[in-house]
Coordinates of C-alpha atoms in Angstrom, one line a residue:
X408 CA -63.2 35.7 -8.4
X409 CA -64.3 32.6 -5.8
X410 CA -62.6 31.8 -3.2
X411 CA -61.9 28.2 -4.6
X412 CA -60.0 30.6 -7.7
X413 CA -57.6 32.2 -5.4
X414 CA -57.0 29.4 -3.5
X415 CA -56.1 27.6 -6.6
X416 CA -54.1 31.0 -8.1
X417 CA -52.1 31.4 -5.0
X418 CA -51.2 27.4 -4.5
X419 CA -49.9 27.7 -8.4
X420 CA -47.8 31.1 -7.5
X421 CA -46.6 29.5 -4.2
X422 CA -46.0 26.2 -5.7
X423 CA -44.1 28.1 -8.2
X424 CA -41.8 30.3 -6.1
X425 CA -40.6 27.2 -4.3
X426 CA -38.6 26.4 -7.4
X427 CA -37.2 30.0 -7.7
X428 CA -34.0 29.8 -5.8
X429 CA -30.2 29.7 -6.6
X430 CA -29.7 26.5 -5.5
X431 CA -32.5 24.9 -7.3
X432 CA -31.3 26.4 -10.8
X433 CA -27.6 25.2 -10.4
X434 CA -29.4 21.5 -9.1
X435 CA -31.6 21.4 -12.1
X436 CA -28.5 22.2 -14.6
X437 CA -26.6 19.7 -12.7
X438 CA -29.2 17.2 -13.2
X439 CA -29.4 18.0 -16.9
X440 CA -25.9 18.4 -17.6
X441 CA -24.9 14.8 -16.3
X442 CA -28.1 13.1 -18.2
X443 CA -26.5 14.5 -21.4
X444 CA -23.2 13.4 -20.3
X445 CA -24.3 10.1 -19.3
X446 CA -26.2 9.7 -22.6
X447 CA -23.3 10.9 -24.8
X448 CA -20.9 8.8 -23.3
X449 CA -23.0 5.9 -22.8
X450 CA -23.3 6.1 -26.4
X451 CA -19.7 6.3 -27.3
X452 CA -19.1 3.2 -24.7
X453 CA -21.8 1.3 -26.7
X454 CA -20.3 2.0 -29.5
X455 CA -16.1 1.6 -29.1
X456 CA -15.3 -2.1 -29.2
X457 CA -12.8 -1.8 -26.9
X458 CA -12.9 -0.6 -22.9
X459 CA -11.5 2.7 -21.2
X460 CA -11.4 2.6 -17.7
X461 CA -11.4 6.2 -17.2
X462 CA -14.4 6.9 -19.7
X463 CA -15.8 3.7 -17.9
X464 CA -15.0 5.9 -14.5
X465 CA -16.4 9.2 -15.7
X466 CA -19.5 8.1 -17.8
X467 CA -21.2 5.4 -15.0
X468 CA -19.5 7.1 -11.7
X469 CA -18.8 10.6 -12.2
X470 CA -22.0 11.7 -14.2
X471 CA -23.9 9.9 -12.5
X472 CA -22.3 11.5 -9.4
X473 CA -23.4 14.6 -10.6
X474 CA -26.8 14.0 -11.7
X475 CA -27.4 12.8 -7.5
X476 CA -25.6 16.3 -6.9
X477 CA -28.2 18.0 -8.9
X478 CA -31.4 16.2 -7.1
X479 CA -30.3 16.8 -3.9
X480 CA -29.3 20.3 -4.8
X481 CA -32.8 21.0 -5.7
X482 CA -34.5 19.4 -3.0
X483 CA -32.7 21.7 -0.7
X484 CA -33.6 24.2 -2.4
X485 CA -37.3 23.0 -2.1
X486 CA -36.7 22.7 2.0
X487 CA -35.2 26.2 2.0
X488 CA -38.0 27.8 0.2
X489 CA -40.8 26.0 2.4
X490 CA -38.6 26.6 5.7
X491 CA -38.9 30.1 4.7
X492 CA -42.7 30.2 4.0
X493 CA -43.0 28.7 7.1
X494 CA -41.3 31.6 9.1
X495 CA -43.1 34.2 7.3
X496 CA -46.5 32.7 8.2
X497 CA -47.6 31.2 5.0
X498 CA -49.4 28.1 4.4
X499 CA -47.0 25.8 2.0
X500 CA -49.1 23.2 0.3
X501 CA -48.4 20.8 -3.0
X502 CA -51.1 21.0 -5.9
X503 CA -50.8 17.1 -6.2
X504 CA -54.5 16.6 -7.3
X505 CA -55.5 13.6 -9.6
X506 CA -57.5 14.5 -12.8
X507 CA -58.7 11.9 -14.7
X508 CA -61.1 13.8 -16.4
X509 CA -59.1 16.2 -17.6
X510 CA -57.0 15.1 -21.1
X511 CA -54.0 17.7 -21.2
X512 CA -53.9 16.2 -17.2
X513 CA -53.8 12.4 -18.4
X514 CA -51.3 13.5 -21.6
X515 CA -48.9 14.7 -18.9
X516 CA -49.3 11.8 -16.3
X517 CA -48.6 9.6 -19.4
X518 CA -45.1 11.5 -20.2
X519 CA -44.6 11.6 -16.8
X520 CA -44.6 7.7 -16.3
X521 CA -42.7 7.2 -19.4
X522 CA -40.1 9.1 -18.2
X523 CA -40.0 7.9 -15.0
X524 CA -39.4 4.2 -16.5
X525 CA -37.0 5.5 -18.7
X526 CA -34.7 7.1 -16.2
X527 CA -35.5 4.1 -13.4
X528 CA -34.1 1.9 -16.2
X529 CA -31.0 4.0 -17.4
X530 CA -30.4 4.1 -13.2
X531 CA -30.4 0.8 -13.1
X532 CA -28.0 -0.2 -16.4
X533 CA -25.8 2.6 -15.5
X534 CA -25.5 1.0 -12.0
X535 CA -25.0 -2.3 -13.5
X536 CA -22.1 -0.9 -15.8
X537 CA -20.6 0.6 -13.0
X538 CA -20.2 -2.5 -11.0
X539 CA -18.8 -4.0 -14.1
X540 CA -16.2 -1.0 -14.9
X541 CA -15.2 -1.0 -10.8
X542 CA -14.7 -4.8 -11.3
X543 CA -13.2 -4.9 -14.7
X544 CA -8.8 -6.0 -14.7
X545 CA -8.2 -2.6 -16.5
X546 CA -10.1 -0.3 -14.5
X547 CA -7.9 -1.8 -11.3
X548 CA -4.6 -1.6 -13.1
X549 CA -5.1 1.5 -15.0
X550 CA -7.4 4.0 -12.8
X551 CA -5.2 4.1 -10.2
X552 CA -2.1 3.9 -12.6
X553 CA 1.0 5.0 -10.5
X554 CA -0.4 2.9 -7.4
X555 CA -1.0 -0.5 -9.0
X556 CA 1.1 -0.1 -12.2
X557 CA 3.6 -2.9 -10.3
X558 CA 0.6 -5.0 -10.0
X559 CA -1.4 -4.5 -13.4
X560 CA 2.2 -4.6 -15.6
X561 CA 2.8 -8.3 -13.8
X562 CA -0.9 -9.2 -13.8
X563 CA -0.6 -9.2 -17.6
X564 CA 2.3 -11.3 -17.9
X565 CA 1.3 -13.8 -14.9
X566 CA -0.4 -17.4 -15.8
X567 CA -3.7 -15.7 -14.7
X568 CA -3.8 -12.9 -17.1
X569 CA -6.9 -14.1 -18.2
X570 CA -8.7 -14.2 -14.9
X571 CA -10.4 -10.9 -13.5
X572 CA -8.7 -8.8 -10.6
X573 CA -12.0 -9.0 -8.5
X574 CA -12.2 -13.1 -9.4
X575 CA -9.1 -13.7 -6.8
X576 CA -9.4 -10.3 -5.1
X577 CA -13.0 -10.5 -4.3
X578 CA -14.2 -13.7 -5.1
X579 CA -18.2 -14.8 -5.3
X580 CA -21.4 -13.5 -3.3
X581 CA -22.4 -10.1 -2.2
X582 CA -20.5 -9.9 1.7
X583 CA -17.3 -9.6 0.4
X584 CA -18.1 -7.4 -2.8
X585 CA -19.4 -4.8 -0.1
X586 CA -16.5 -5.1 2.2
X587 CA -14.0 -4.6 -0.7
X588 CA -15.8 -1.2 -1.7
X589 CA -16.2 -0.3 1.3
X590 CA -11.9 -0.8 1.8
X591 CA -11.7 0.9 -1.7
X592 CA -13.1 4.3 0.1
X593 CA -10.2 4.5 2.2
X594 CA -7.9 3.5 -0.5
X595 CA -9.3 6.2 -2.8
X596 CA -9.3 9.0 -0.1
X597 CA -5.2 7.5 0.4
X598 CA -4.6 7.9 -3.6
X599 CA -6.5 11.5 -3.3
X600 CA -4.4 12.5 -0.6
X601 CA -0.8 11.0 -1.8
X602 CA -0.7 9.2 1.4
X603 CA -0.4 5.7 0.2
X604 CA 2.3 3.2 1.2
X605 CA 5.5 2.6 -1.3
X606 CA 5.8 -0.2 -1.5
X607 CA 1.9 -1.1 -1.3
X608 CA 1.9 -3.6 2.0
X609 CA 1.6 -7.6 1.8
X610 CA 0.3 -9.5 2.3
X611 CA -3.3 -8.4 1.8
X612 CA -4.9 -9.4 4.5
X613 CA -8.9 -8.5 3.3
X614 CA -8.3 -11.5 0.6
X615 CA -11.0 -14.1 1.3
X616 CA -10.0 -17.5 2.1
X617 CA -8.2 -19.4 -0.9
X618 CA -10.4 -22.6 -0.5
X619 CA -13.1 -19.9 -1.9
X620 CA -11.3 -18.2 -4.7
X621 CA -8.2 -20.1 -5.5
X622 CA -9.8 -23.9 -5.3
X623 CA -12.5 -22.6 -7.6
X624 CA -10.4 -23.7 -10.2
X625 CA -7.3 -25.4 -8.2
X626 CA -8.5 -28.8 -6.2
X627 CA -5.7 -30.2 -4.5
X628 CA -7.6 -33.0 -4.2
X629 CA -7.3 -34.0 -8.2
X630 CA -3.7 -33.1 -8.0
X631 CA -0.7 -36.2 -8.4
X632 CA 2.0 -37.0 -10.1
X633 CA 4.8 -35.1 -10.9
X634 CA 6.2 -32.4 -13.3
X635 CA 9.2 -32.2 -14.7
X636 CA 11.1 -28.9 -14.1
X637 CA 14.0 -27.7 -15.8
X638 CA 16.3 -25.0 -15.4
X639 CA 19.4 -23.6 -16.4
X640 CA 21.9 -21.5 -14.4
X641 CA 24.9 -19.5 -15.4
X642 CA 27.8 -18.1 -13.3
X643 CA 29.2 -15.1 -12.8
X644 CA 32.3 -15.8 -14.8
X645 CA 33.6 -14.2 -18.0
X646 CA 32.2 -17.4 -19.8
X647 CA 29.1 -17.1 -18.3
X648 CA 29.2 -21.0 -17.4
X649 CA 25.9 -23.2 -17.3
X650 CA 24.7 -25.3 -14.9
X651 CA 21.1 -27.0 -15.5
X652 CA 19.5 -29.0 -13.3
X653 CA 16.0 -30.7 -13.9
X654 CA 13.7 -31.8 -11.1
X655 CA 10.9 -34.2 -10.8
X656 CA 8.6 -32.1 -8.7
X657 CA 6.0 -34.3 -6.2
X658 CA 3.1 -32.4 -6.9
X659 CA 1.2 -34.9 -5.1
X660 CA -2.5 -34.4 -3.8
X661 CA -4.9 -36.9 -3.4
X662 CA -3.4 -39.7 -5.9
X663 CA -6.9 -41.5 -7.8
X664 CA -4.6 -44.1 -8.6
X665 CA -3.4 -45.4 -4.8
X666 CA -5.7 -43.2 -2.3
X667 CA -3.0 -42.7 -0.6
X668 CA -2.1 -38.7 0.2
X669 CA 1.0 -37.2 -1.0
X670 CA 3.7 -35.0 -2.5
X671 CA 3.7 -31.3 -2.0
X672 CA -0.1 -30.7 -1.7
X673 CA -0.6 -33.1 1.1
X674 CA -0.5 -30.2 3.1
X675 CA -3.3 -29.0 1.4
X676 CA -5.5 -31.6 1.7
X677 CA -9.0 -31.2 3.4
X678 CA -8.3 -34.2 6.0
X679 CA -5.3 -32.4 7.0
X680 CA -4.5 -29.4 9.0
X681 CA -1.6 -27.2 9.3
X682 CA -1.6 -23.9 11.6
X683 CA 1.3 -21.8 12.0
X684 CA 2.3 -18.2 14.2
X685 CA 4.7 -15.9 12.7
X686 CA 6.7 -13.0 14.4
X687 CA 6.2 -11.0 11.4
X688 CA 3.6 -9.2 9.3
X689 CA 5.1 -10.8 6.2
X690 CA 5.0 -14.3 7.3
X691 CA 8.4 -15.6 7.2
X692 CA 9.6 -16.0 10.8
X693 CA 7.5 -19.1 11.5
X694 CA 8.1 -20.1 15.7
X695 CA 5.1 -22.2 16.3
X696 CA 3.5 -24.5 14.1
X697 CA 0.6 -27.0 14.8
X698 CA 0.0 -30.4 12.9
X699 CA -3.7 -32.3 13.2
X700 CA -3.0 -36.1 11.2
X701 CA -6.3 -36.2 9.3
X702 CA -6.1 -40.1 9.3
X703 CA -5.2 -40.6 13.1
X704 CA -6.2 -37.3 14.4
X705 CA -2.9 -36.7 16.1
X706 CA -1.7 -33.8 16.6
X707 CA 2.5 -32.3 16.7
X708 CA 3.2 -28.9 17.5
X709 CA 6.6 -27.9 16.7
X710 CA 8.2 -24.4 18.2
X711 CA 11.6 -23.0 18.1
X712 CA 13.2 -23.5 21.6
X713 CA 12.7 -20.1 23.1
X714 CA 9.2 -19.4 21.4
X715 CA 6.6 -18.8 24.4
X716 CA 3.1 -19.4 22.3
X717 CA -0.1 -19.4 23.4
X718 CA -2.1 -20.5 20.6
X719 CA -5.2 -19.8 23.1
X720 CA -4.2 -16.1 23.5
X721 CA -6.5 -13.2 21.8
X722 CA -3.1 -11.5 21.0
X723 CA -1.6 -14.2 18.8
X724 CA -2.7 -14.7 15.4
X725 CA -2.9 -18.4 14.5
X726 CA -3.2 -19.0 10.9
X727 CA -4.4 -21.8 8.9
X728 CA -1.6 -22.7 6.2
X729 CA -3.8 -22.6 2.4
X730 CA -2.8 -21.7 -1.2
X731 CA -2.0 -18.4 -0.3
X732 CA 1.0 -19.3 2.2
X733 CA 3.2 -21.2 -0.2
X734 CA 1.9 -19.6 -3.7
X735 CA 1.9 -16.0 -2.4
X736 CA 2.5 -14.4 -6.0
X737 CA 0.3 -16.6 -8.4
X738 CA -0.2 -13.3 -10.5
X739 CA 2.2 -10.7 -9.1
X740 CA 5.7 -12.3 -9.4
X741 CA 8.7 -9.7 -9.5
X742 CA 11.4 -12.1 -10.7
X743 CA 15.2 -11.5 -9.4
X744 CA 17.1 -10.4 -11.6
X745 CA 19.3 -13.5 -11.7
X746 CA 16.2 -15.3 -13.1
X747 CA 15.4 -13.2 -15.3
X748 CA 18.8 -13.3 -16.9
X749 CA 19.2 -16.9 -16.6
X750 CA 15.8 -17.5 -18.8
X751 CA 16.7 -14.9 -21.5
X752 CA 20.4 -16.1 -21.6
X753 CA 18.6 -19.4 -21.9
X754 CA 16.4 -17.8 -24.7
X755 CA 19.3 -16.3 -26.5
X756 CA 18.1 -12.8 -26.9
X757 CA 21.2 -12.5 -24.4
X758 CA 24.4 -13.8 -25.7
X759 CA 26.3 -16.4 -23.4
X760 CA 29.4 -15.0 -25.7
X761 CA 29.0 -11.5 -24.4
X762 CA 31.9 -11.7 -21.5
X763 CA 30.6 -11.2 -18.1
X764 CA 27.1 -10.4 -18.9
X765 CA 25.4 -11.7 -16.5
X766 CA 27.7 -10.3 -13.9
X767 CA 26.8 -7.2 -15.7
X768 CA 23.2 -7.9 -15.8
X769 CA 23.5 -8.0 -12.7
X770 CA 25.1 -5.2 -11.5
X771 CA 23.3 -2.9 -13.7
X772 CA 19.8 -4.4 -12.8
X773 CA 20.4 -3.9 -8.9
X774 CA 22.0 -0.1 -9.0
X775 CA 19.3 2.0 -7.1
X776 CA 17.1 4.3 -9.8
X777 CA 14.3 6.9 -8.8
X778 CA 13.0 6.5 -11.6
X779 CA 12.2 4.3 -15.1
X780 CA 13.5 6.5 -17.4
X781 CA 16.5 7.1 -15.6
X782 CA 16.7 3.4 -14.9
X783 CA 16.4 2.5 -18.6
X784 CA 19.0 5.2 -19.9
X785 CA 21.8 4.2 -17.2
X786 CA 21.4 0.3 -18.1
X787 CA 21.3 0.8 -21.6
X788 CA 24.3 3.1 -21.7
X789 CA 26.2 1.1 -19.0
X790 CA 26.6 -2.1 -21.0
X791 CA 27.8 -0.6 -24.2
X792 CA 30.1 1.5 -22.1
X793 CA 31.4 -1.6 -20.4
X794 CA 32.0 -3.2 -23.8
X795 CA 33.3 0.0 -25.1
X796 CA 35.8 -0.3 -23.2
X797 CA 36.7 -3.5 -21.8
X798 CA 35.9 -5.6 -24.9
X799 CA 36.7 -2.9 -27.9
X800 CA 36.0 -4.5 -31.0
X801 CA 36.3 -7.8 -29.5
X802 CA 32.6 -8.4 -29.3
X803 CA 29.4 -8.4 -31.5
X804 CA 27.7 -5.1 -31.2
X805 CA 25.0 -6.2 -32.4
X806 CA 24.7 -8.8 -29.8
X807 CA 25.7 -6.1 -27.2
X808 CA 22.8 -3.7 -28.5
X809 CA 20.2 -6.8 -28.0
X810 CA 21.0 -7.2 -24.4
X811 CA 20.9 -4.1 -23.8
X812 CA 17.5 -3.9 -25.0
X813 CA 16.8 -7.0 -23.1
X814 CA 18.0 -5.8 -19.5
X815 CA 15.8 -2.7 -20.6
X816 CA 12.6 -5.2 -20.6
X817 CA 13.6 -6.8 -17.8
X818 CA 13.8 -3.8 -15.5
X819 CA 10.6 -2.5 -17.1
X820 CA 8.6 -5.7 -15.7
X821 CA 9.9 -6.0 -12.7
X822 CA 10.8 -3.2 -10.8
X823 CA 9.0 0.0 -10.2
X824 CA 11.3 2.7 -8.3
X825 CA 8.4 5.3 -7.8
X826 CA 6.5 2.4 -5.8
X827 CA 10.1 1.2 -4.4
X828 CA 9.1 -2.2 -5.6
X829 CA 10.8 -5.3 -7.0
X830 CA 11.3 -8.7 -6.0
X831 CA 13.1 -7.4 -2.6
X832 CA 9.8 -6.2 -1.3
X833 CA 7.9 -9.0 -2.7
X834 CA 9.0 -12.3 -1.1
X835 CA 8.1 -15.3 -3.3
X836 CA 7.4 -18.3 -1.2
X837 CA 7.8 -20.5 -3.5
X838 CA 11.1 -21.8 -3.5
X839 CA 14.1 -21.6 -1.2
X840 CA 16.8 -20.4 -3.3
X841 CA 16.0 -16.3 -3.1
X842 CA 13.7 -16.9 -0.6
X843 CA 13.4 -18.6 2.4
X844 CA 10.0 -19.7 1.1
X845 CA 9.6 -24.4 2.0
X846 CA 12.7 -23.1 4.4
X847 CA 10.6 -21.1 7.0
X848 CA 9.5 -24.6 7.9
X849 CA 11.7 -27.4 6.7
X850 CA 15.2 -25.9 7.3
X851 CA 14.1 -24.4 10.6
X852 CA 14.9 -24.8 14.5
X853 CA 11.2 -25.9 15.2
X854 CA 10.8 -29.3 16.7
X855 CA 8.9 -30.9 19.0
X856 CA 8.4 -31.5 22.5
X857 CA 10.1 -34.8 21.7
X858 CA 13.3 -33.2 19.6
X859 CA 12.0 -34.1 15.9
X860 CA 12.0 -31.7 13.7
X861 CA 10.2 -30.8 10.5
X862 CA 11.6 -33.0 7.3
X863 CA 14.4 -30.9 5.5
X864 CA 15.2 -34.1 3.0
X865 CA 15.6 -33.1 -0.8
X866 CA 13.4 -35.8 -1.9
X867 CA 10.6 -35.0 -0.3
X868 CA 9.4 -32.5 -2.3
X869 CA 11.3 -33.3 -5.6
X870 CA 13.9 -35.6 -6.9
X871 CA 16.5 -34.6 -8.9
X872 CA 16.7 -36.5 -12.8
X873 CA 19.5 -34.1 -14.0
X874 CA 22.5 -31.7 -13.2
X875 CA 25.7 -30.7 -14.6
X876 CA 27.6 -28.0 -16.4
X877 CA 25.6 -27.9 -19.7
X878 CA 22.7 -26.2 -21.0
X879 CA 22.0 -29.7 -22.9
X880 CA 20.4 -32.3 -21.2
X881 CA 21.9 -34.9 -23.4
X882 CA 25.8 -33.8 -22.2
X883 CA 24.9 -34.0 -18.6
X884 CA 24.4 -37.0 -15.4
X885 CA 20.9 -38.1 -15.5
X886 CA 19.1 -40.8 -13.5
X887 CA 15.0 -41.5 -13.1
X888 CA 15.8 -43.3 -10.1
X889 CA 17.6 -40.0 -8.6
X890 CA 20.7 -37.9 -8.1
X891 CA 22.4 -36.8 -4.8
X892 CA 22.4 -32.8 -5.0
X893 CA 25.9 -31.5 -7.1
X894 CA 26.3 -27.8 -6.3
X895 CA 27.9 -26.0 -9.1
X896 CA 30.6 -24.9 -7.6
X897 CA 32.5 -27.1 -4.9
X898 CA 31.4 -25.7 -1.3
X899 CA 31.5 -29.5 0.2
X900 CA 29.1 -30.2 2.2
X901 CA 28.1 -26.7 3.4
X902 CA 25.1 -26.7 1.3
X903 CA 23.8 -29.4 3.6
X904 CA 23.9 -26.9 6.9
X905 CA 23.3 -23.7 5.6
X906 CA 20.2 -22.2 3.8
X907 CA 20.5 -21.4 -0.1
X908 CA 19.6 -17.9 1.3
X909 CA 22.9 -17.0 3.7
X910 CA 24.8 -17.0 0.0
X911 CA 22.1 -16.4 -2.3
X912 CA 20.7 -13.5 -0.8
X913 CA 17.8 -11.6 -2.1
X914 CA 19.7 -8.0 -2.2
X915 CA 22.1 -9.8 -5.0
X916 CA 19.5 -11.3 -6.6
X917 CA 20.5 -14.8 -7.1

């Protein structure tokens, strides 16, 4: 035999033995294992017309996953064989010769390359997919179920149902599609390890400025006019008394028709600037605000009286008031229960002849639950009981069943006892009856250097068309010019000093 033989016979038997190790053998059957997986499930995700977040999760994540596991399994292998040739003295080298001459060679090349392409090409769909399934609505609300099943359940009944997670969440251009995976890690490793916060903490404070995600669609610029709001109330009394009230709201913006700014969104307007400092993460103890006039340039800061600010400071966190301060649940909105009942009392699928319902709405809705179940079984069997027994055969059952049902739904959409979340732990900021919300500023202590304070006057955000003890319009006062405020029940004039909060507090929920 030459020597150019035995050289070639002993690379072939040492280029063979590299591969003949443990490790190598569970890499390679890694590697095959998750290409079938991939492939089968690929091919059932091609093939369902409708989405599964966790076959989404395990087909373009978690096989993949695998199939890296396997490479690199084998390559160690590889570096432990030649380490080990190494030590004992051997010469390790790679028969990587090119044989164009030779057509069993070329035939193998060939397969080679075309295998190659293929798998480069399933890499690259299957990476594609997997952005899509990380960025997809279902796979956030349903991967992660008990964590964001607050947010997915009132997600799907919000006006943006129709608008991804990742839209709002993440918004356009590669920085901040980085930054939020890189954040999901250390939510993951939270969800792995049961160490996540209940109630999830707000506000987020990764979300990307609203004039990049929320004025996508929303241009305060284009808005003016106003909207007319109606709404009816009902008491606490056996006969469940109405009140409804309808509001001309000053939407305002940038008005085409005058130029001249206005109404609500004037704050929001581009040649305006609003910048506030809170003493809480939430955001609802505002002591210093600053005001830059976009037409004259001046500028008003208003402070409580014993606030020390130093807008200048490293330590204080000056914000810049946008969408997010005022609409703070656009797609997440836990309603109170006193809303709730009011609309479906308004709806009729609860009776206004049931005595005291929404007392015991109420009542029932607010008890503390651990969990859903239990929640639903107690509400349900608390409001027949109460009719049982107060109202025995004085009432429709059938009615009494209904509501029931419907105070059932209600808790179901709104409140979440395993993620000790409901509208208490999610302020809405955009009112001022449950929540301080337009209050934080405009019924506050802040003034100026001078002594004025922030506008608290009704009409500047809305003006007031209708009110009175009906739940018809055509029975109550009604003026386009304006009414002066009527509160349902006579309080005098303590409406005017007091916020709507101090008796409308959040932990009764109306």
């Amino acid at each position: 035999m030459s020597d150019r033989e035995s050289e070639t016979k002993a690379e072939a038997v040492e280029g063979r033995s590299l591969y003949r190790h443990p490790l190598a053998a569970v890499g390679g059957a890694l590697v095959v294992a998750g290409i079938l997986g991939f492939a089968i499930l690929a091919f059932v995700d091609l093939s369902s017309p409708a989405g599964n977040p966790y076959r989404g999760l395990v087909t373009f994540i978690g096989f993949p996953s695998v199939v890296l596991l396997g490479l690199i399994l084998f390559l160690l292998a590889i570096r432990i064989q030649v380490v080990r040739a190494r030590r004992r003295g051997e010469h390790v080298r790679f028969n990587l010769r090119f044989e164009p001459s030779n057509p069993r060679y070329m035939r193998s090349l060939a397969l080679f390359g075309i295998l190659t392409a293929m798998l480069l090409g399933t890499v690259a769909w299957g990476g594609y997919k997997g952005y899509e399934v990380t960025d997809s609505a279902t796979f956030c609300g349903e991967a992660c179920h008990t964590v964001m099943n607050p947010q997915w359940v009132t997600y799907q009944q919000s006006p943006h149902a129709r608008v991804a997670c990742a839209e709002c969440h993440i918004g356009p251009g590669a920085s901040f599609f980085v930054r939020a995976k890189i954040d999901g890690i250390r939510q993951v490793v939270a969800v792995l390890t049961n160490s996540y916060d209940r109630p999830v903490p707000t506000p987020v404070t990764s979300l990307r400025p609203a004039q990049q995600t929320c004025e996508g669609c929303h241009w305060p610029d284009q808005f003016y006019g106003e909207k007319l709001v109606t709404k009816t109330y009902y008491r606490t009394n056996e006969a469940n008394s109405p009140w409804t009230i309808s509001l001309l709201m000053k939407v305002g913006g940038g008005n085409p028709r005058t130029g001249k700014q206005e109404g609500i969104h004037w704050h929001m307007l581009g040649e305006n600037k609003i910048e506030y400092v809170t003493t809480d993460k939430k955001r609802q103890q505002m002591i210093w605000v600053r005001f830059t006039d976009g037409e004259t340039g001046k500028v008003t800061v208003f402070k409580r009286p014993d606030a020390v600010v130093d807008p200048d400071s490293p330590d204080v966190e000056v914000r810049i008031l946008d969408c997010m301060d005022c609409h703070n649940r656009p797609s997440h909105d836990f309603l109170p229960p006193a809303t709730a009942i009011n609309l479906e009392m308004t709806k009729g699928t609860i009776s206004k002849d049931l005595p005291f319902v929404r007392w015991q709405g109420l009542t029932l809705l607010n008890a503390p639950y651990d969990t859903k179940p239990e929640a639903d079984e107690a509400i349900r069997s608390g409001l027949l009981a109460y009719y049982a027994k107060q109202y025995p055969g004085k009432v429709d059952q059938g009615q009494v069943e209904k509501a029931a049902d419907t105070l059932v739904r209600i808790y179901d959409a709104n409140f979440f006892p395993e993620m000790k979340t409901d509208y208490r732990a999610r302020e809405d900021n955009l009112s001022h009856f449950v929540n301080d919300g337009c209050f934080r500023c405009h019924f506050s202590d802040l003034e100026s250097d001078d002594g004025t304070r922030i506008s608290s006057s009704c009409n500047s955000c809305h003006t007031i068309a209708a009110q009175g003890p009906s739940d018809n319009l055509a029975d109550i006062e009604n003026s386009v010019a304006g009414l002066a405020f009527q509160h349902p029940v006579d309080i005098g004039d303590a409406w005017k000093q007091i916020k709507c909060t101090q008796c409308h507090t959040p932990a009764q929920g109306y």
